[in-house]
Amino acid sequence: MKVQYGKEFKSDEGSKTRKVVGLFMVAALAMSTGYYLIASPRQDDQDDNKDQSVHFGGGGGGYYNSSSSKTGEISEGVAPVRGGIGSSATGGAE
Amino acid sequence: MSYLKRREEIYKPLRAEGIFTWDWMYGEEYALASVYSISKEIKEELGYAAEQLGKLFADVVATIQKMDSQIFLEIGIPEEIIAAARIVTVPGIPTLIGRFDFAKTNKGWKMLEFNSDTPGGIVEAYYVNGRVCSYYGLQDPNCGMEAEISKAFQQIVERYATLGYDANKMVFSSLDWHSEDAGTTRYLLKCSQVNASFVPLQNLRLYKDKLCALIENQLLPIDILYRLHPLGVLSSEKDVDGFPTGAAVLKLVAEGKLAFVNPPSAIIAQTKALQALIWNLHELGEYFTQEQHEIIESYMIPTYFENPFLGKTPYVVKPILGREGGGIGLYTADGGVLTRDVCDDFSEQLVIYQQMVELENIKIETLQGMYEGYLLWGAFLLNGKASAINARVGGRITNDKSYFLPICIA
């Protein structure tokens, strides 16, 4: 990795280019000199206040009998089974 | 023998096998019975370019993975994916199976984009091409490459196990009603030779902290998921009551409770914003080694977040996470529209501006007679190595209606 941030942009790039390249270079420079604290993904990316296991009411894939920790039949029970994957897709291969 | 007769002799048995069933798509011919001849050198050049670009992308992806969330957001990675995208699966490779698209220009091979998340054209390149060559008694440039798929999948399963993941139950998943997606997924499952099964996307369920396959009213926990399902799509999918199932699944991945193939870091290589970042770093003479700068200069196209081409040279506008040519526009130097794909799916996305390069123009026999179109080359990168190549011919914007054109070694 060769990092020597500080050169001027050659052309008249606007703020988006400056922002992205600047962010990358500052972080890359800091990493190369060992003065970069990598943010913990858990703390940085997951908002602790967002409880994604919150059970919304209504539809869903059904309810799962939690008597078994691995498999079991879907029936009335305590833990919701969530679906919806693939519901918005029109094809994935490109 | 007529083209129609030859075509039936080639594709009817393939359809009957059930492996390649989409030689017709949207009511039109997709797979051609014509064959385009290339030299060994072309195959080698494409392989070299793909492998070098693969290393370059892996380098930049690895650096971004260590950075804070702001850079992810700036290059268009949805917030729900960021934590998962940080997972380092196999150092030195940007994805397990991806495909670089190239144009052959008068300045050499130029890479247009990297389909690193959910590449298609796999069955066509690794299987159908060989069958077409065999029919004509020609040499298949991709001969023997199916075996590489098996090695690659087995290695990534072993890798996940080494990293401490449960790696006992693997599932391959895609939309089951989509012939191309389902066919590609089932083909990879067969080639992978891993102990796994196909489960349609709509039969995946989230239960507590496991992704499960719903099979005969049973929930079977999944350890590793091969998904032909874009992360950008998954991230926004919800249950009928609005529960963010896709985001919750990605959270499992971020927490190491579920493994993905392609690995989630593929989304970083997939965003076309990465091309703009790489090109700007190159122009500034920053970050890269001399050798990397030469690779960028040779194979990449000037790409920016703003439009520096207006009034100077023709250019292309691309949504950063667009697929199948969706939302792409080609413009003249003065901003006039040459052609544009109108697709609302990607209209909200950040775009990049790329200098337009001319694709080769060829004439080829089709069911409709001689067809004149633009040739786009694909070079697969499998487990970091150059692999099969393919060709498509279509309009100025290559999309899912472009023809699959079998190729042979002259």
Short mmCIF file of C-alpha atoms in Angstrom, two decimals:
data_model
loop_
_atom_site.label_atom_id
_atom_site.label_comp_id
_atom_site.label_asym_id
_atom_site.label_seq_id
_atom_site.Cartn_x
_atom_site.Cartn_y
_atom_site.Cartn_z
CA MET A 1 0.00 0.00 0.00
CA LYS A 2 1.43 3.36 -1.01
CA VAL A 3 -0.17 6.25 0.83
CA GLN A 4 0.85 9.85 0.50
CA TYR A 5 -2.36 11.75 0.86
CA GLY A 6 -2.22 15.44 0.16
CA LYS A 7 -1.90 15.80 -3.60
CA GLU A 8 -4.32 18.07 -5.37
CA PHE A 9 -7.01 16.65 -7.61
CA LYS A 10 -6.02 17.01 -11.24
CA SER A 11 -9.41 17.89 -12.59
CA ASP A 12 -12.38 19.75 -11.34
CA GLU A 13 -14.00 16.93 -9.41
CA GLY A 14 -16.79 18.02 -7.17
CA SER A 15 -17.64 17.24 -3.62
CA LYS A 16 -18.60 13.59 -4.00
CA THR A 17 -15.27 12.58 -5.46
CA ARG A 18 -13.37 14.64 -2.92
CA LYS A 19 -15.40 13.15 -0.10
CA VAL A 20 -15.05 9.50 -1.12
CA VAL A 21 -11.40 9.68 -2.12
CA GLY A 22 -10.62 11.83 0.88
CA LEU A 23 -12.31 9.43 3.28
CA PHE A 24 -10.50 6.49 1.77
CA MET A 25 -7.10 8.14 1.75
CA VAL A 26 -7.29 9.48 5.28
CA ALA A 27 -8.28 6.07 6.59
CA ALA A 28 -5.71 4.24 4.45
CA LEU A 29 -2.99 6.63 5.59
CA ALA A 30 -3.95 6.15 9.21
CA MET A 31 -3.94 2.37 8.77
CA SER A 32 -0.54 2.41 7.12
CA THR A 33 0.91 4.38 10.02
CA GLY A 34 -0.82 2.32 12.66
CA TYR A 35 -2.89 5.16 14.04
CA TYR A 36 -6.22 3.86 12.96
CA LEU A 37 -8.65 2.28 15.31
CA ILE A 38 -10.89 0.01 13.35
CA ALA A 39 -14.42 0.54 14.41
CA SER A 40 -16.11 -2.48 15.86
CA PRO A 41 -18.67 -3.60 13.32
CA ARG A 42 -21.07 -4.47 16.06
CA GLN A 43 -20.92 -1.03 17.63
CA ASP A 44 -20.46 0.89 14.45
CA ASP A 45 -23.02 -0.73 12.22
CA GLN A 46 -25.66 -2.10 14.48
CA ASP A 47 -27.76 0.38 16.28
CA ASP A 48 -28.22 -1.08 19.72
CA ASN A 49 -31.54 0.63 19.99
CA LYS A 50 -32.84 -1.29 17.01
CA ASP A 51 -34.04 -4.60 18.29
CA GLN A 52 -34.38 -6.51 15.07
CA SER A 53 -35.77 -9.45 16.95
CA VAL A 54 -38.80 -7.42 17.90
CA HIS A 55 -41.88 -9.34 16.97
CA PHE A 56 -44.29 -7.29 14.97
CA GLY A 57 -47.88 -8.35 14.97
CA GLY A 58 -49.70 -9.65 11.97
CA GLY A 59 -48.65 -11.96 9.14
CA GLY A 60 -45.32 -13.67 8.91
CA GLY A 61 -44.38 -17.15 8.05
CA GLY A 62 -46.16 -18.82 10.92
CA TYR A 63 -45.26 -19.82 14.42
CA TYR A 64 -42.75 -22.36 15.47
CA ASN A 65 -43.13 -24.77 18.32
CA SER A 66 -39.98 -24.10 20.25
CA SER A 67 -39.96 -27.36 22.17
CA SER A 68 -37.05 -28.46 20.00
CA SER A 69 -34.05 -26.20 19.57
CA LYS A 70 -33.36 -27.42 16.07
CA THR A 71 -36.39 -28.65 14.22
CA GLY A 72 -40.04 -29.03 14.79
CA GLU A 73 -43.42 -28.53 13.30
CA ILE A 74 -44.94 -25.16 12.73
CA SER A 75 -47.83 -24.60 15.03
CA GLU A 76 -49.17 -22.12 17.49
CA GLY A 77 -46.28 -21.24 19.75
CA VAL A 78 -44.12 -18.53 21.15
CA ALA A 79 -41.56 -17.58 18.55
CA PRO A 80 -42.47 -16.13 15.18
CA VAL A 81 -41.11 -17.57 11.99
CA ARG A 82 -40.25 -14.87 9.55
CA GLY A 83 -40.53 -15.01 5.78
CA GLY A 84 -40.40 -12.50 2.96
CA ILE A 85 -37.06 -13.41 1.39
CA GLY A 86 -37.31 -13.33 -2.38
CA SER A 87 -40.57 -11.41 -2.22
CA SER A 88 -39.21 -8.38 -4.02
CA ALA A 89 -36.94 -10.06 -6.53
CA THR A 90 -37.46 -10.34 -10.24
CA GLY A 91 -34.31 -12.34 -10.88
CA GLY A 92 -30.85 -12.29 -9.41
CA ALA A 93 -28.43 -13.47 -12.08
CA GLU A 94 -26.78 -10.73 -14.09
CA MET B 1 -28.57 -27.71 -42.65
CA SER B 2 -30.76 -24.76 -41.75
CA TYR B 3 -30.04 -22.62 -38.70
CA LEU B 4 -33.39 -23.64 -37.20
CA LYS B 5 -32.59 -27.33 -37.56
CA ARG B 6 -29.10 -26.95 -36.10
CA ARG B 7 -30.47 -24.95 -33.24
CA GLU B 8 -32.99 -27.61 -32.37
CA GLU B 9 -30.36 -30.32 -32.57
CA ILE B 10 -28.21 -28.41 -30.10
CA TYR B 11 -30.72 -27.08 -27.60
CA LYS B 12 -33.49 -29.66 -27.58
CA PRO B 13 -31.33 -32.27 -25.80
CA LEU B 14 -30.11 -29.61 -23.37
CA ARG B 15 -33.69 -28.68 -22.54
CA ALA B 16 -34.56 -32.34 -22.05
CA GLU B 17 -31.70 -32.77 -19.58
CA GLY B 18 -33.17 -29.95 -17.51
CA ILE B 19 -29.84 -28.24 -16.98
CA PHE B 20 -30.14 -25.43 -19.53
CA THR B 21 -33.78 -24.68 -20.14
CA TRP B 22 -33.69 -20.96 -20.96
CA ASP B 23 -32.39 -20.93 -24.53
CA TRP B 24 -35.57 -18.94 -25.16
CA MET B 25 -36.27 -16.04 -22.83
CA TYR B 26 -39.15 -13.59 -22.81
CA GLY B 27 -40.48 -15.31 -25.94
CA GLU B 28 -37.32 -14.61 -27.91
CA GLU B 29 -34.21 -16.49 -28.91
CA TYR B 30 -31.51 -16.15 -26.26
CA ALA B 31 -28.94 -18.86 -26.96
CA LEU B 32 -27.54 -18.79 -30.46
CA ALA B 33 -26.59 -21.75 -32.58
CA SER B 34 -23.87 -19.67 -34.22
CA VAL B 35 -20.32 -19.91 -32.92
CA TYR B 36 -17.79 -17.09 -32.73
CA SER B 37 -14.20 -18.07 -33.21
CA ILE B 38 -11.43 -16.62 -31.05
CA SER B 39 -7.70 -17.15 -30.76
CA LYS B 40 -6.03 -18.75 -27.76
CA GLU B 41 -4.43 -15.37 -27.12
CA ILE B 42 -7.82 -13.75 -26.53
CA LYS B 43 -8.65 -16.35 -23.90
CA GLU B 44 -5.27 -15.80 -22.24
CA GLU B 45 -5.52 -12.00 -22.37
CA LEU B 46 -8.98 -12.01 -20.80
CA GLY B 47 -7.84 -14.43 -18.13
CA TYR B 48 -4.81 -12.34 -17.30
CA ALA B 49 -6.85 -9.14 -17.11
CA ALA B 50 -9.50 -10.76 -14.91
CA GLU B 51 -6.96 -12.22 -12.53
CA GLN B 52 -5.00 -8.98 -12.18
CA LEU B 53 -8.16 -6.93 -11.68
CA GLY B 54 -9.35 -9.52 -9.19
CA LYS B 55 -6.24 -8.97 -7.08
CA LEU B 56 -6.63 -5.21 -7.36
CA PHE B 57 -10.28 -5.29 -6.30
CA ALA B 58 -9.44 -7.64 -3.44
CA ASP B 59 -6.85 -5.18 -2.18
CA VAL B 60 -9.25 -2.23 -2.18
CA VAL B 61 -12.11 -4.29 -0.74
CA ALA B 62 -9.89 -5.49 2.12
CA THR B 63 -8.93 -1.93 2.96
CA ILE B 64 -12.52 -0.69 2.89
CA GLN B 65 -13.62 -3.57 5.12
CA LYS B 66 -11.49 -2.08 7.90
CA MET B 67 -12.84 1.44 7.52
CA ASP B 68 -15.74 2.99 9.35
CA SER B 69 -19.27 2.99 8.03
CA GLN B 70 -19.16 6.33 6.29
CA ILE B 71 -17.11 5.08 3.35
CA PHE B 72 -19.54 2.16 2.89
CA LEU B 73 -22.46 4.55 2.75
CA GLU B 74 -20.64 6.86 0.34
CA ILE B 75 -20.08 4.02 -2.12
CA GLY B 76 -23.72 3.03 -1.89
CA ILE B 77 -23.66 -0.01 0.38
CA PRO B 78 -27.02 -0.12 2.19
CA GLU B 79 -26.67 0.32 5.94
CA GLU B 80 -28.20 -3.10 6.62
CA ILE B 81 -25.32 -4.81 4.76
CA ILE B 82 -22.32 -2.99 6.20
CA ALA B 83 -21.58 -5.19 9.20
CA ALA B 84 -21.89 -8.36 7.11
CA ALA B 85 -19.73 -6.90 4.35
CA ARG B 86 -16.90 -6.51 6.85
CA ILE B 87 -16.61 -10.27 7.30
CA VAL B 88 -13.31 -11.45 5.86
CA THR B 89 -13.88 -14.88 4.40
CA VAL B 90 -10.92 -15.65 2.17
CA PRO B 91 -8.19 -12.99 2.21
CA GLY B 92 -7.01 -12.03 -1.25
CA ILE B 93 -10.15 -12.82 -3.19
CA PRO B 94 -12.98 -10.34 -3.71
CA THR B 95 -15.66 -13.02 -4.20
CA LEU B 96 -15.92 -16.75 -4.82
CA ILE B 97 -17.36 -16.56 -8.32
CA GLY B 98 -17.63 -13.31 -10.22
CA ARG B 99 -17.52 -12.14 -13.79
CA PHE B 100 -15.71 -9.14 -15.22
CA ASP B 101 -17.29 -7.72 -18.36
CA PHE B 102 -14.91 -6.45 -21.00
CA ALA B 103 -15.03 -4.55 -24.26
CA LYS B 104 -12.38 -5.13 -26.89
CA THR B 105 -11.41 -1.64 -27.98
CA ASN B 106 -8.73 -0.14 -30.17
CA LYS B 107 -6.90 0.63 -26.94
CA GLY B 108 -7.05 -2.96 -25.75
CA TRP B 109 -9.36 -4.76 -23.33
CA LYS B 110 -11.37 -2.44 -21.12
CA MET B 111 -13.33 -3.63 -18.10
CA LEU B 112 -16.85 -2.24 -17.93
CA GLU B 113 -18.03 -3.77 -14.66
CA PHE B 114 -17.53 -6.53 -12.15
CA ASN B 115 -20.51 -8.76 -11.38
CA SER B 116 -19.18 -10.10 -8.12
CA ASP B 117 -22.36 -10.64 -6.12
CA THR B 118 -24.73 -12.69 -8.28
CA PRO B 119 -23.16 -13.36 -11.67
CA GLY B 120 -25.13 -15.19 -14.32
CA GLY B 121 -23.97 -16.79 -17.54
CA ILE B 122 -22.36 -19.59 -15.55
CA VAL B 123 -24.24 -22.51 -17.09
CA GLU B 124 -23.75 -21.00 -20.52
CA ALA B 125 -19.99 -20.63 -20.09
CA TYR B 126 -19.13 -23.77 -18.15
CA TYR B 127 -21.58 -26.21 -19.71
CA VAL B 128 -23.52 -25.08 -22.76
CA ASN B 129 -20.54 -23.64 -24.60
CA GLY B 130 -18.82 -27.01 -24.53
CA ARG B 131 -21.93 -28.77 -25.80
CA VAL B 132 -22.24 -26.36 -28.73
CA CYS B 133 -18.55 -26.75 -29.58
CA SER B 134 -18.90 -30.50 -29.37
CA TYR B 135 -21.85 -30.43 -31.77
CA TYR B 136 -19.74 -28.63 -34.37
CA GLY B 137 -16.53 -30.53 -33.57
CA LEU B 138 -14.84 -27.35 -32.34
CA GLN B 139 -12.51 -26.67 -29.42
CA ASP B 140 -14.17 -25.29 -26.29
CA PRO B 141 -12.10 -22.56 -24.62
CA ASN B 142 -13.69 -23.49 -21.28
CA CYS B 143 -13.00 -27.21 -21.50
CA GLY B 144 -12.45 -28.86 -18.12
CA MET B 145 -13.38 -25.81 -16.06
CA GLU B 146 -16.43 -27.32 -14.40
CA ALA B 147 -14.06 -29.15 -12.07
CA GLU B 148 -12.81 -25.80 -10.79
CA ILE B 149 -16.30 -25.02 -9.49
CA SER B 150 -16.22 -28.08 -7.29
CA LYS B 151 -12.81 -27.18 -5.88
CA ALA B 152 -13.84 -23.60 -5.23
CA PHE B 153 -17.02 -24.49 -3.34
CA GLN B 154 -15.34 -27.20 -1.32
CA GLN B 155 -12.57 -24.81 -0.38
CA ILE B 156 -14.92 -22.10 0.82
CA VAL B 157 -16.92 -24.59 2.88
CA GLU B 158 -13.67 -25.79 4.46
CA ARG B 159 -12.64 -22.18 4.98
CA TYR B 160 -15.83 -21.37 6.84
CA ALA B 161 -15.32 -24.43 9.03
CA THR B 162 -11.75 -23.31 9.74
CA LEU B 163 -13.08 -19.90 10.75
CA GLY B 164 -15.27 -21.59 13.35
CA TYR B 165 -18.57 -21.59 11.53
CA ASP B 166 -20.95 -24.49 11.66
CA ALA B 167 -20.56 -25.93 8.19
CA ASN B 168 -22.75 -28.98 8.28
CA LYS B 169 -25.89 -27.88 6.48
CA MET B 170 -25.53 -26.04 3.18
CA VAL B 171 -28.40 -24.83 1.06
CA PHE B 172 -28.41 -23.38 -2.47
CA SER B 173 -31.21 -20.90 -3.00
CA SER B 174 -32.76 -18.68 -5.64
CA LEU B 175 -36.17 -17.89 -7.04
CA ASP B 176 -37.55 -21.26 -8.13
CA TRP B 177 -39.94 -19.80 -10.70
CA HIS B 178 -37.14 -17.99 -12.54
CA SER B 179 -35.70 -20.53 -14.95
CA GLU B 180 -32.31 -18.88 -15.34
CA ASP B 181 -31.79 -18.26 -11.63
CA ALA B 182 -33.03 -21.66 -10.53
CA GLY B 183 -31.15 -23.42 -13.32
CA THR B 184 -27.91 -21.63 -12.51
CA THR B 185 -28.27 -22.37 -8.81
CA ARG B 186 -29.07 -26.05 -9.35
CA TYR B 187 -26.14 -26.32 -11.76
CA LEU B 188 -23.73 -24.86 -9.20
CA LEU B 189 -25.14 -27.22 -6.59
CA LYS B 190 -24.47 -30.18 -8.88
CA CYS B 191 -20.97 -28.99 -9.83
CA SER B 192 -20.01 -28.10 -6.26
CA GLN B 193 -20.28 -31.72 -5.14
CA VAL B 194 -20.92 -30.50 -1.61
CA ASN B 195 -23.59 -32.13 0.51
CA ALA B 196 -26.37 -29.61 0.02
CA SER B 197 -29.87 -29.15 -1.30
CA PHE B 198 -31.83 -26.58 -3.30
CA VAL B 199 -34.41 -24.57 -1.41
CA PRO B 200 -36.42 -21.77 -3.07
CA LEU B 201 -35.93 -18.31 -1.58
CA GLN B 202 -39.59 -18.18 -0.60
CA ASN B 203 -39.09 -21.27 1.58
CA LEU B 204 -36.38 -19.65 3.69
CA ARG B 205 -37.48 -18.68 7.16
CA LEU B 206 -35.91 -16.78 9.99
CA TYR B 207 -36.46 -18.34 13.35
CA LYS B 208 -34.77 -16.90 16.42
CA ASP B 209 -31.10 -16.71 15.51
CA LYS B 210 -31.09 -19.18 12.63
CA LEU B 211 -31.98 -19.04 8.99
CA CYS B 212 -33.95 -22.18 8.22
CA ALA B 213 -35.24 -24.08 5.25
CA LEU B 214 -38.94 -24.83 5.42
CA ILE B 215 -39.21 -28.37 4.13
CA GLU B 216 -42.35 -30.44 4.59
CA ASN B 217 -43.47 -28.29 7.49
CA GLN B 218 -40.13 -28.67 9.22
CA LEU B 219 -37.61 -25.93 9.90
CA LEU B 220 -34.11 -27.11 9.11
CA PRO B 221 -31.35 -24.73 10.23
CA ILE B 222 -28.91 -23.58 7.56
CA ASP B 223 -25.20 -23.02 8.22
CA ILE B 224 -24.06 -21.93 4.75
CA LEU B 225 -26.27 -20.36 2.10
CA TYR B 226 -25.36 -20.08 -1.55
CA ARG B 227 -27.74 -17.38 -2.75
CA LEU B 228 -28.35 -16.21 -6.26
CA HIS B 229 -30.08 -13.25 -4.68
CA PRO B 230 -28.49 -9.80 -4.65
CA LEU B 231 -27.58 -8.48 -1.23
CA GLY B 232 -28.97 -5.10 -2.20
CA VAL B 233 -32.37 -6.72 -2.75
CA LEU B 234 -32.20 -8.93 0.33
CA SER B 235 -31.37 -5.98 2.56
CA SER B 236 -34.74 -4.35 1.96
CA GLU B 237 -36.99 -7.40 2.03
CA LYS B 238 -39.68 -7.58 4.65
CA ASP B 239 -42.23 -10.00 5.96
CA VAL B 240 -45.89 -9.29 5.20
CA ASP B 241 -46.27 -7.33 8.42
CA GLY B 242 -43.25 -5.15 7.74
CA PHE B 243 -40.71 -7.05 9.82
CA PRO B 244 -37.27 -6.52 8.20
CA THR B 245 -36.44 -10.16 7.54
CA GLY B 246 -33.64 -9.36 5.08
CA ALA B 247 -31.91 -7.03 7.53
CA ALA B 248 -32.31 -9.60 10.29
CA VAL B 249 -30.73 -12.30 8.12
CA LEU B 250 -27.82 -9.98 7.36
CA LYS B 251 -27.45 -9.42 11.09
CA LEU B 252 -27.04 -13.18 11.53
CA VAL B 253 -24.29 -13.08 8.90
CA ALA B 254 -22.58 -10.18 10.69
CA GLU B 255 -22.71 -12.14 13.93
CA GLY B 256 -21.15 -15.23 12.36
CA LYS B 257 -24.29 -17.32 12.76
CA LEU B 258 -24.76 -17.80 9.04
CA ALA B 259 -22.29 -17.94 6.15
CA PHE B 260 -22.96 -16.67 2.65
CA VAL B 261 -21.64 -17.72 -0.73
CA ASN B 262 -20.80 -15.46 -2.49
CA PRO B 263 -19.37 -13.92 0.65
CA PRO B 264 -21.06 -10.69 1.70
CA SER B 265 -17.90 -8.67 0.94
CA ALA B 266 -18.78 -9.25 -2.73
CA ILE B 267 -21.11 -6.26 -2.49
CA ILE B 268 -18.11 -3.94 -2.05
CA ALA B 269 -16.59 -5.18 -5.28
CA GLN B 270 -19.99 -5.09 -6.97
CA THR B 271 -20.75 -1.41 -6.49
CA LYS B 272 -19.67 0.58 -9.50
CA ALA B 273 -18.71 3.34 -7.10
CA LEU B 274 -15.61 1.26 -6.42
CA GLN B 275 -14.54 1.80 -10.02
CA ALA B 276 -14.82 5.55 -9.53
CA LEU B 277 -12.84 5.36 -6.31
CA ILE B 278 -10.11 3.24 -7.91
CA TRP B 279 -9.88 5.45 -10.97
CA ASN B 280 -9.62 8.64 -8.93
CA LEU B 281 -6.96 7.14 -6.69
CA HIS B 282 -5.10 6.11 -9.83
CA GLU B 283 -5.33 9.59 -11.35
CA LEU B 284 -3.97 11.08 -8.16
CA GLY B 285 -1.10 8.59 -8.18
CA GLU B 286 -2.16 7.49 -4.72
CA TYR B 287 -2.45 4.24 -2.80
CA PHE B 288 -1.53 1.74 -5.51
CA THR B 289 1.83 0.27 -6.40
CA GLN B 290 3.33 1.06 -9.79
CA GLU B 291 2.27 -2.36 -11.02
CA GLN B 292 -1.31 -1.76 -9.86
CA HIS B 293 -1.38 1.66 -11.55
CA GLU B 294 -0.37 -0.05 -14.78
CA ILE B 295 -3.17 -2.59 -14.44
CA ILE B 296 -5.69 0.19 -13.86
CA GLU B 297 -4.37 2.22 -16.77
CA SER B 298 -4.47 -0.83 -19.05
CA TYR B 299 -7.84 -2.30 -18.21
CA MET B 300 -10.03 0.27 -16.48
CA ILE B 301 -12.02 3.16 -17.88
CA PRO B 302 -12.06 6.73 -16.54
CA THR B 303 -14.94 6.70 -14.05
CA TYR B 304 -16.15 9.47 -11.77
CA PHE B 305 -18.85 10.45 -9.32
CA GLU B 306 -19.38 13.70 -11.21
CA ASN B 307 -19.62 14.19 -14.95
CA PRO B 308 -16.36 15.56 -16.38
CA PHE B 309 -17.20 14.33 -19.90
CA LEU B 310 -19.99 16.74 -20.81
CA GLY B 311 -18.85 18.88 -23.71
CA LYS B 312 -15.77 16.71 -24.23
CA THR B 313 -16.48 13.06 -25.01
CA PRO B 314 -19.35 10.53 -25.06
CA TYR B 315 -20.09 8.94 -21.73
CA VAL B 316 -22.16 6.36 -19.88
CA VAL B 317 -24.22 6.88 -16.74
CA LYS B 318 -24.70 3.80 -14.54
CA PRO B 319 -26.56 3.27 -11.27
CA ILE B 320 -23.98 1.90 -8.87
CA LEU B 321 -25.93 -1.22 -7.94
CA GLY B 322 -27.89 -1.57 -11.18
CA ARG B 323 -28.19 -4.95 -12.83
CA GLU B 324 -28.75 -6.31 -16.33
CA GLY B 325 -28.21 -2.92 -17.93
CA GLY B 326 -31.04 -1.44 -15.88
CA GLY B 327 -31.01 2.34 -15.65
CA ILE B 328 -27.91 2.74 -17.84
CA GLY B 329 -27.76 5.68 -20.23
CA LEU B 330 -25.36 6.38 -23.10
CA TYR B 331 -24.86 10.01 -24.02
CA THR B 332 -23.10 12.03 -26.67
CA ALA B 333 -20.48 14.56 -25.68
CA ASP B 334 -23.07 17.32 -25.71
CA GLY B 335 -25.41 15.37 -23.44
CA GLY B 336 -27.75 14.00 -26.09
CA VAL B 337 -29.23 10.60 -25.38
CA LEU B 338 -27.79 7.84 -27.56
CA THR B 339 -29.76 5.17 -25.78
CA ARG B 340 -31.12 4.76 -22.30
CA ASP B 341 -32.66 1.94 -20.33
CA VAL B 342 -35.68 3.22 -18.49
CA CYS B 343 -35.86 1.23 -15.30
CA ASP B 344 -37.44 2.59 -12.17
CA ASP B 345 -35.79 -0.06 -9.98
CA PHE B 346 -32.51 1.81 -9.89
CA SER B 347 -33.69 5.39 -10.36
CA GLU B 348 -33.02 6.30 -6.73
CA GLN B 349 -29.43 5.08 -6.78
CA LEU B 350 -26.24 7.06 -6.86
CA VAL B 351 -24.75 6.98 -10.36
CA ILE B 352 -21.24 6.99 -11.78
CA TYR B 353 -20.09 8.54 -15.04
CA GLN B 354 -17.86 6.45 -17.23
CA GLN B 355 -16.11 7.33 -20.46
CA MET B 356 -17.89 5.52 -23.28
CA VAL B 357 -15.94 2.89 -25.16
CA GLU B 358 -17.12 1.33 -28.37
CA LEU B 359 -17.86 -2.36 -28.28
CA GLU B 360 -16.94 -4.51 -31.25
CA ASN B 361 -19.66 -4.64 -33.85
CA ILE B 362 -20.28 -8.07 -35.37
CA LYS B 363 -22.76 -9.82 -37.65
CA ILE B 364 -24.05 -13.19 -36.58
CA GLU B 365 -26.73 -15.62 -37.75
CA THR B 366 -29.87 -15.87 -35.63
CA LEU B 367 -33.37 -17.23 -36.10
CA GLN B 368 -34.35 -13.79 -37.37
CA GLY B 369 -31.57 -13.84 -40.00
CA MET B 370 -28.28 -11.98 -39.85
CA TYR B 371 -28.07 -9.80 -36.77
CA GLU B 372 -25.66 -6.92 -36.29
CA GLY B 373 -24.86 -6.19 -32.68
CA TYR B 374 -22.29 -5.29 -30.09
CA LEU B 375 -20.05 -7.88 -28.53
CA LEU B 376 -19.46 -7.99 -24.79
CA TRP B 377 -16.97 -10.40 -23.24
CA GLY B 378 -17.22 -11.96 -19.81
CA ALA B 379 -14.27 -13.39 -17.90
CA PHE B 380 -15.07 -15.37 -14.79
CA LEU B 381 -12.95 -15.08 -11.70
CA LEU B 382 -13.29 -18.23 -9.62
CA ASN B 383 -11.70 -18.36 -6.19
CA GLY B 384 -9.31 -15.61 -7.29
CA LYS B 385 -8.23 -17.40 -10.47
CA ALA B 386 -9.06 -16.75 -14.10
CA SER B 387 -11.65 -19.21 -15.28
CA ALA B 388 -14.21 -19.57 -18.07
CA ILE B 389 -15.04 -16.84 -20.58
CA ASN B 390 -18.25 -16.06 -22.42
CA ALA B 391 -19.64 -13.71 -25.04
CA ARG B 392 -22.92 -11.90 -25.45
CA VAL B 393 -24.12 -9.86 -28.37
CA GLY B 394 -26.85 -7.28 -28.26
CA GLY B 395 -27.57 -3.57 -28.33
CA ARG B 396 -25.27 -0.83 -27.11
CA ILE B 397 -26.47 -1.65 -23.61
CA THR B 398 -26.02 -5.34 -22.90
CA ASN B 399 -29.03 -6.61 -21.00
CA ASP B 400 -30.93 -9.81 -20.24
CA LYS B 401 -32.26 -9.84 -23.79
CA SER B 402 -28.80 -9.90 -25.34
CA TYR B 403 -27.91 -13.15 -27.07
CA PHE B 404 -25.64 -15.77 -25.57
CA LEU B 405 -23.04 -16.37 -28.25
CA PRO B 406 -21.08 -19.62 -28.01
CA ILE B 407 -17.35 -19.28 -28.65
CA CYS B 408 -14.63 -21.64 -29.83
CA ILE B 409 -10.88 -21.64 -30.17
CA ALA B 410 -9.89 -21.22 -33.80
#
